[in-house]
Short mmCIF file of C-alpha atoms in Angstrom, two decimals:
data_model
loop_
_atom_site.label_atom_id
_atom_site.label_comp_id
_atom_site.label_asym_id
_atom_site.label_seq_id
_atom_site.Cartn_x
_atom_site.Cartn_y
_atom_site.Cartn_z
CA UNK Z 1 26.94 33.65 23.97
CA UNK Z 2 30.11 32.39 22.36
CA UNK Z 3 29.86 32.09 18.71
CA UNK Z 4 31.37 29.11 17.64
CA UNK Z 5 33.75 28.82 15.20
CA UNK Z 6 32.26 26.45 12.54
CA UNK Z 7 35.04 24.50 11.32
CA UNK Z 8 32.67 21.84 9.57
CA UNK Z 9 30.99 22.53 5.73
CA UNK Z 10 27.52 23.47 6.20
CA UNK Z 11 26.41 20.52 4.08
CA UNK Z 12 27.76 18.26 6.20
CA UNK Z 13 26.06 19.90 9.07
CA UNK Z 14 22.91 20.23 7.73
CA UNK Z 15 23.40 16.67 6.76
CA UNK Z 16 24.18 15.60 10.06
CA UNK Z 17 20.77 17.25 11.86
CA UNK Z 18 18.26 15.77 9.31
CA UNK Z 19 20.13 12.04 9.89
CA UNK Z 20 19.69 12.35 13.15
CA UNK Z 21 16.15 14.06 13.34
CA UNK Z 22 15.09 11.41 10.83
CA UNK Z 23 17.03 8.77 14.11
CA UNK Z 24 14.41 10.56 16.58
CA UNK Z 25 11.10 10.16 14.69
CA UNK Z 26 11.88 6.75 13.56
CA UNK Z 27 12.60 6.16 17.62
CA UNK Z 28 9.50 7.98 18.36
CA UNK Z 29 7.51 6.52 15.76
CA UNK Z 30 8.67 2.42 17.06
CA UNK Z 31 8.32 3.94 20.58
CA UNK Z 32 5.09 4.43 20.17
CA UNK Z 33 3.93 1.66 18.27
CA UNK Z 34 5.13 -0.38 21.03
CA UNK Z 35 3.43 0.91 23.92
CA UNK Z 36 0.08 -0.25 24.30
CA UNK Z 37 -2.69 2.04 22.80
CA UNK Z 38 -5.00 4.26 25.03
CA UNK Z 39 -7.44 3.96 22.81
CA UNK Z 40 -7.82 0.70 21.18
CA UNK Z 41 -9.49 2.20 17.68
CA UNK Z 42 -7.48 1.85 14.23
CA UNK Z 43 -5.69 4.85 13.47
CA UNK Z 44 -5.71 6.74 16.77
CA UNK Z 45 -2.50 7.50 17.94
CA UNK Z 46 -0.37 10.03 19.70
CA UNK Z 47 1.88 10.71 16.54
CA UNK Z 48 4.71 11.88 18.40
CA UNK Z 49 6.96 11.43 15.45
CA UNK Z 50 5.11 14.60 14.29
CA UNK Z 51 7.05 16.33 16.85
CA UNK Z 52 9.95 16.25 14.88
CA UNK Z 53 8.60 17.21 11.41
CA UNK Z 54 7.28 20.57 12.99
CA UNK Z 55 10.29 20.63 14.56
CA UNK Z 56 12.40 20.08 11.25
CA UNK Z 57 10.18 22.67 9.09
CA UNK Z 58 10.13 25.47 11.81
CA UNK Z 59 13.66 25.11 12.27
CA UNK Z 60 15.47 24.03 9.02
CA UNK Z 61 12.63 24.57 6.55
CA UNK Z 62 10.29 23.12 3.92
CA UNK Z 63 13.26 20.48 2.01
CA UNK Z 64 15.03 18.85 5.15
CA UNK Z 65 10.99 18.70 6.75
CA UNK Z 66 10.57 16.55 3.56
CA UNK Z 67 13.42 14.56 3.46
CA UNK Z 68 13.45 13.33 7.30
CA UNK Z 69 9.61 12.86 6.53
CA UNK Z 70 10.10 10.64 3.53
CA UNK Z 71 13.17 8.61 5.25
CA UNK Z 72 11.15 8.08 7.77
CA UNK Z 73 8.21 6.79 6.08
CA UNK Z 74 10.37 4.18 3.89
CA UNK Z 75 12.71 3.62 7.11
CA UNK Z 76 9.33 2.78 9.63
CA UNK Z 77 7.90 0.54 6.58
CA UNK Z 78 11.10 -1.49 5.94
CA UNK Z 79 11.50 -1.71 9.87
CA UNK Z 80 7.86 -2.29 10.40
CA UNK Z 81 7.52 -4.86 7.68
CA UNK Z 82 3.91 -3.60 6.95
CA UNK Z 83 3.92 -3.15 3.45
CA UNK Z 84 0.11 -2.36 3.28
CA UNK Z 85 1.07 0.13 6.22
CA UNK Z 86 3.11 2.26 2.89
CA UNK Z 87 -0.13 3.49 1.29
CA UNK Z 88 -1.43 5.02 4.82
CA UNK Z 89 1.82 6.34 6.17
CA UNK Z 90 2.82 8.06 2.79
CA UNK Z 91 -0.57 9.61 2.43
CA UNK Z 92 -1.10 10.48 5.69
CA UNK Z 93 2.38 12.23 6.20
CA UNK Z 94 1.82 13.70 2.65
CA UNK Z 95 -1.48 15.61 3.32
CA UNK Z 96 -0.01 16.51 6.63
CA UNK Z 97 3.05 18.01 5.57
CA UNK Z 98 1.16 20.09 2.61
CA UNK Z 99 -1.10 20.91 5.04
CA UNK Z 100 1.87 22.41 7.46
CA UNK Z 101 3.59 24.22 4.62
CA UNK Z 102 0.48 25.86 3.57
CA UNK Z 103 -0.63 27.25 6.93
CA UNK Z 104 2.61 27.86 8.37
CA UNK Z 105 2.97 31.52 6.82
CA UNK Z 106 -0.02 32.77 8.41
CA UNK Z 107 0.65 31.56 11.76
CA UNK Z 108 2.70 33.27 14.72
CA UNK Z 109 5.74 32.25 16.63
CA UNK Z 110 3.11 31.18 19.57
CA UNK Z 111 0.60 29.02 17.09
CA UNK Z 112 3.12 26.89 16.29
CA UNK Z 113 0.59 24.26 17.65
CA UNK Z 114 -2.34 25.23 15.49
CA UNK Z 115 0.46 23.95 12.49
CA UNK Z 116 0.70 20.80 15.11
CA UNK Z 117 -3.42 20.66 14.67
CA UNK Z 118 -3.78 21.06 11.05
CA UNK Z 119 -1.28 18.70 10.29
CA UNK Z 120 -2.89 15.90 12.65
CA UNK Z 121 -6.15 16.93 11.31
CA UNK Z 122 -4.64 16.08 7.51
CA UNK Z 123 -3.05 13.41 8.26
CA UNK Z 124 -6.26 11.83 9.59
CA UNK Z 125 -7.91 12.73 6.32
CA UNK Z 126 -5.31 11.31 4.47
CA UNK Z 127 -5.76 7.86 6.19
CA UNK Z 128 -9.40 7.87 5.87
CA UNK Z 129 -8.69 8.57 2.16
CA UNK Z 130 -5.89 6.10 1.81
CA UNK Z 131 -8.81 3.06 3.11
CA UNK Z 132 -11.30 4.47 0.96
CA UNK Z 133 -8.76 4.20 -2.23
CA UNK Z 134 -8.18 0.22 -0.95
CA UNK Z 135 -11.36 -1.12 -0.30
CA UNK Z 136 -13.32 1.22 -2.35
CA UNK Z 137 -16.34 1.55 0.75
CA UNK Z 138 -18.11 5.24 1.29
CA UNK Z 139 -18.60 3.48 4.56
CA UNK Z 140 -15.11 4.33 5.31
CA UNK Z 141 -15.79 8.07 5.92
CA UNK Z 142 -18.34 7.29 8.66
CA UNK Z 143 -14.83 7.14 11.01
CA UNK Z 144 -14.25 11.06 10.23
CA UNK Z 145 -16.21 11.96 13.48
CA UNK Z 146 -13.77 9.82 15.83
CA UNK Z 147 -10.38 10.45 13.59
CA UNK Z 148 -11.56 14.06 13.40
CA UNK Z 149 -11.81 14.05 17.48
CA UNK Z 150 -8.52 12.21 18.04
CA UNK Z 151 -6.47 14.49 15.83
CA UNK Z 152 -7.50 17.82 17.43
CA UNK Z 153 -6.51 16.67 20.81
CA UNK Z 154 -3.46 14.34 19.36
CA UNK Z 155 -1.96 17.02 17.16
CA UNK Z 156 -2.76 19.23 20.58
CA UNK Z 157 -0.54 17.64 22.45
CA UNK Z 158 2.32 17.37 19.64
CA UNK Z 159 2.06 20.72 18.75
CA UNK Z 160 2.31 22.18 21.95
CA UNK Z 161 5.29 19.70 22.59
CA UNK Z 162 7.13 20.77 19.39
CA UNK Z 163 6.34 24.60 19.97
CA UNK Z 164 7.99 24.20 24.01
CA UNK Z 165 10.71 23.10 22.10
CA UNK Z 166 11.99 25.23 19.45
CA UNK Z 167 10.91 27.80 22.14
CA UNK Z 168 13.42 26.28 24.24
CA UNK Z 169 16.09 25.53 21.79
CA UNK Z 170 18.76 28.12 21.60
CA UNK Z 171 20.68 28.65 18.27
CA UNK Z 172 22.07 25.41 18.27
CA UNK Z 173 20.64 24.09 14.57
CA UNK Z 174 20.37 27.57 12.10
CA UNK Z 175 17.72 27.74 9.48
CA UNK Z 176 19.10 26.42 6.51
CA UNK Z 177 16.45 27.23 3.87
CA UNK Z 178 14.56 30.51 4.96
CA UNK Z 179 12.22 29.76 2.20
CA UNK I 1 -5.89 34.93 12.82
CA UNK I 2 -5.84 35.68 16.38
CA UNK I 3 -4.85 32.63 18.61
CA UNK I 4 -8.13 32.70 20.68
CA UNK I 5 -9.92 31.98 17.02
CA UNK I 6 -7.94 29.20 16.37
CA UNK I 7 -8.71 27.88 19.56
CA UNK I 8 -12.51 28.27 18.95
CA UNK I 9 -12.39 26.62 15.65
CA UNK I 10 -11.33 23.49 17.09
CA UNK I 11 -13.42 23.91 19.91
CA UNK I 12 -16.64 24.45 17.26
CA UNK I 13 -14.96 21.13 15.06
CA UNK I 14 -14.48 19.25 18.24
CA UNK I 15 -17.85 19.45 19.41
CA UNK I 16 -19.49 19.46 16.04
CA UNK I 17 -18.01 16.10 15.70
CA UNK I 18 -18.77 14.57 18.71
CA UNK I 19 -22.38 15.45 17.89
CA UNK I 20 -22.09 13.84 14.52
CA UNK I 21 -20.45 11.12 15.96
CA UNK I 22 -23.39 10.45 18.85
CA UNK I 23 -26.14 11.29 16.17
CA UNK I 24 -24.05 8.33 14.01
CA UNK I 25 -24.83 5.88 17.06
CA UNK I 26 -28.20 6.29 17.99
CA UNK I 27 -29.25 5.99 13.98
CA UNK I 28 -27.27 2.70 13.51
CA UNK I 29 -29.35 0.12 12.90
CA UNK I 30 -27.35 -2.49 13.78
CA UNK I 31 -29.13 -4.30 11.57
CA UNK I 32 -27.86 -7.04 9.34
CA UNK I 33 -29.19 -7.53 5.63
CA UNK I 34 -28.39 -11.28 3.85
CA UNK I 35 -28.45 -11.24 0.47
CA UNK I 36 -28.94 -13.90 -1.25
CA UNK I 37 -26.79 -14.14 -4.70
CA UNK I 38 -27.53 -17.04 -7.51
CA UNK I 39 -24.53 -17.34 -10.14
CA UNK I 40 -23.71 -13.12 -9.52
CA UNK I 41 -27.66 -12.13 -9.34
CA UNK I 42 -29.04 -10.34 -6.44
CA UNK I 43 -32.02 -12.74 -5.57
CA UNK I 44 -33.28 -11.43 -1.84
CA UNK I 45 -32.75 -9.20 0.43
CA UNK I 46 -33.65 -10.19 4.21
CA UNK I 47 -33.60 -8.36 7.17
CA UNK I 48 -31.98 -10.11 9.47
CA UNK I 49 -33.46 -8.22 12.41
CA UNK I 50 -37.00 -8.27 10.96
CA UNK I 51 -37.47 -11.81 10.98
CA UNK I 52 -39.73 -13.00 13.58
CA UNK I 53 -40.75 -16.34 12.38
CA UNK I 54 -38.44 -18.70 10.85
CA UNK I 55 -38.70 -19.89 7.66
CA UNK I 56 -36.68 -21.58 4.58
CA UNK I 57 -36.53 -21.32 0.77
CA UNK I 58 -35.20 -23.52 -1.69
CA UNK I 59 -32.99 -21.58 -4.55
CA UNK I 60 -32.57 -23.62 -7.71
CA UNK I 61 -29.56 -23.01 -10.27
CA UNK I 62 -29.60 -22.95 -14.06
CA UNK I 63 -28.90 -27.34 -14.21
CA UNK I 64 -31.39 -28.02 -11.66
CA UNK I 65 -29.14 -28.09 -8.41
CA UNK I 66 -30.50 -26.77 -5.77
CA UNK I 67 -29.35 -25.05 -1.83
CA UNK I 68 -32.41 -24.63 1.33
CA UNK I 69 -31.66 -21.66 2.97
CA UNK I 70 -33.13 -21.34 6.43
CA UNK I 71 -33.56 -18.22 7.88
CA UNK I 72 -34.17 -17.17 11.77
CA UNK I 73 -34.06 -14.34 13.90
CA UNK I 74 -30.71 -12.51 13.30
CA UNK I 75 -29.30 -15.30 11.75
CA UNK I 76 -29.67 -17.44 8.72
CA UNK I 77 -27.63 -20.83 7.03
CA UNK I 78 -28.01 -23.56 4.22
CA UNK I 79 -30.10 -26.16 5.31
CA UNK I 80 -29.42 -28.62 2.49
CA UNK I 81 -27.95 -28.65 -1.18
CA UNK I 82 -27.51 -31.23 -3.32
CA UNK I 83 -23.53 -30.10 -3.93
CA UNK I 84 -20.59 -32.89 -3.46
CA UNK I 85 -18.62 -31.33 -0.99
CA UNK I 86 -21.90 -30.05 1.51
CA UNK I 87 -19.20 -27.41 2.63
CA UNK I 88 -21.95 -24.09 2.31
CA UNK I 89 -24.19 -26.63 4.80
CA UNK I 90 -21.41 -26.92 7.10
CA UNK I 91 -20.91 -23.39 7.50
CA UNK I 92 -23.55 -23.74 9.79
CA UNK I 93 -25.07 -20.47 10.87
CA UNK I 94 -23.81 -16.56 9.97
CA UNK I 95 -25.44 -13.63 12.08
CA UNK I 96 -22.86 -11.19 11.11
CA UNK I 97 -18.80 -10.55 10.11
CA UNK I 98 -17.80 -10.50 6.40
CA UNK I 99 -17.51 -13.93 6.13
CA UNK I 100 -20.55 -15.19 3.55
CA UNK I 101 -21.65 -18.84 2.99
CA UNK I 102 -20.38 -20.20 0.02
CA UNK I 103 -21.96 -22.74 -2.45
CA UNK I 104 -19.00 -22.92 -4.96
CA UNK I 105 -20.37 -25.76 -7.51
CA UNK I 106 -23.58 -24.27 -7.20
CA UNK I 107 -22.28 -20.31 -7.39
CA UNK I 108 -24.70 -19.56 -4.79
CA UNK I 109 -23.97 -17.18 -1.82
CA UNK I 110 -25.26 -15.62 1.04
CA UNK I 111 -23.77 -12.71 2.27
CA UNK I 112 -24.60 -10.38 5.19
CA UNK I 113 -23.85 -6.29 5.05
CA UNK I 114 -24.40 -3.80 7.55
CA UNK I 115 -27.02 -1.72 7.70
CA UNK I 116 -29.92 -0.99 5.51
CA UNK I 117 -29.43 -2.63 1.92
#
């Protein structure tokens, strides 16, 4: 395979693949939220957009993961024009990402999709946590069970998605931050 | 951890769940509890679902006002009240949601939860 010459500053670069990463989730994220739900129950969704945050920390590491994350967060909410929707997003996403970085080193090149798991499985618990916080009812964690359901077969399917691809995806955006 | 573990620990959490989840169904009561709240004080608690005969009571506030509530089977209302506006009368009848009747000049309300009080 050619090597090619790299005639732009690896800032820019690196610049350039979380803008438009960030472009894709926000697309997948609207995407989503547009089609109409399989499941009609609050807080069960696909969560394709986590495609791209596994995607982002497997292949550029920990900071740009974060940085497309948060963008995309503030992005979806301005877009959106939820504001409640801030709380849940940013708590959800938070839990999930920790939850990523902190299994990631123990996993293998082919459990990419257990991170994919974990992180739906967070995320979930972050919600559930987020509507506890606001309306200040234990009744809230009675919806573990189902959340708990839909994110092992959610983060299933967006975990094997995301592992398919960096599987698939040649050299074409380097790890920046082997960290 | 070997992938095949992974896959059984969501397997295990997956089913686990779904048990909890079923188990969570068949205990529901479905009931609905009014209570019945005088100027912030818990006055009654009624069963909604218990109630086989109707009946009414008559709740009196500190100046001598006073709101009927009538309770029936799964569902209960203010009957009369001596307010100005009559607006907790014409509420009309709650048998569930999170909307409670409201007496304002009288600080009387009845509100329904789920479940057992």
């Amino acid at each position: 395979m050619r090597q090619e010459k790299q005639n732009t500053a690896p800032l820019t670069r690196r610049l350039t693949a979380d803008a438009m990463l960030t472009a894709l989730a926000l697309g997948l994220y609207f995407l989503e939220a547009w089609l109409p739900p399989l499941v009609p129950l609050p807080g069960v969704k696909l969560g394709l957009a986590n495609v791209i945050t596994l995607f982002a920390l497997y292949r550029l590491g920990p900071r740009d993961a974060a940085a497309i994350l948060l963008c995309r967060i503030f992005l979806a909410t301005l877009f959106g024009g939820q504001a409640i929707s801030l709380i849940f997003s940013l708590s959800g996403g938070g839990l999930a990402f920790l939850a990523m970085c902190l299994i990631k080193p123990v996993l293998g090149r082919n459990q990419i999709w257990v991170c994919g798991v974990l992180g739906a499985l967070a995320h979930n618990a972050g919600q559930i946590l987020a509507a506890w916080l606001i309306l200040k009812k234990a009744e809230v964690f009675s919806y573990l069970p189902v959340l708990i359901i839909s994110a092992i077969i959610t983060g299933l399917f967006t975990g094997i998605c995301a592992q398919e691809v960096l599987k698939r995806l040649g050299r074409g955006v380097k790890e920046q931050n082997p960290s | 951890m070997k992938t095949k573990h992974w896959i059984l620990l969501f397997a295990v959490l997956l089913g686990a769940s779904a048990l909890v989840f079923l188990w969570g169904r068949s205990q529901k009561q479905q009931g609905v509890t009014a209570r019945v709240l005088q100027d912030g004080q818990l006055l009654r608690e009624i069963r909604l679902d218990e109630i086989r005969e109707e009946f009414r009571f008559t709740v009196w506030d500190a100046d001598g006002h006073y709101n009927i509530v009538q309770v029936e089977p799964g569902r209960i209302c203010i009957r009369e009240a001596d307010c100005p506006d009559k607006l907790c009368v014409k509420q009309g009848w709650i048998s569930g949601g999170i909307i409670p009747l409201v007496c304002m000049p009288h600080k009387f309300i009845v509100q329904l939860t789920e479940g057992e009080p």
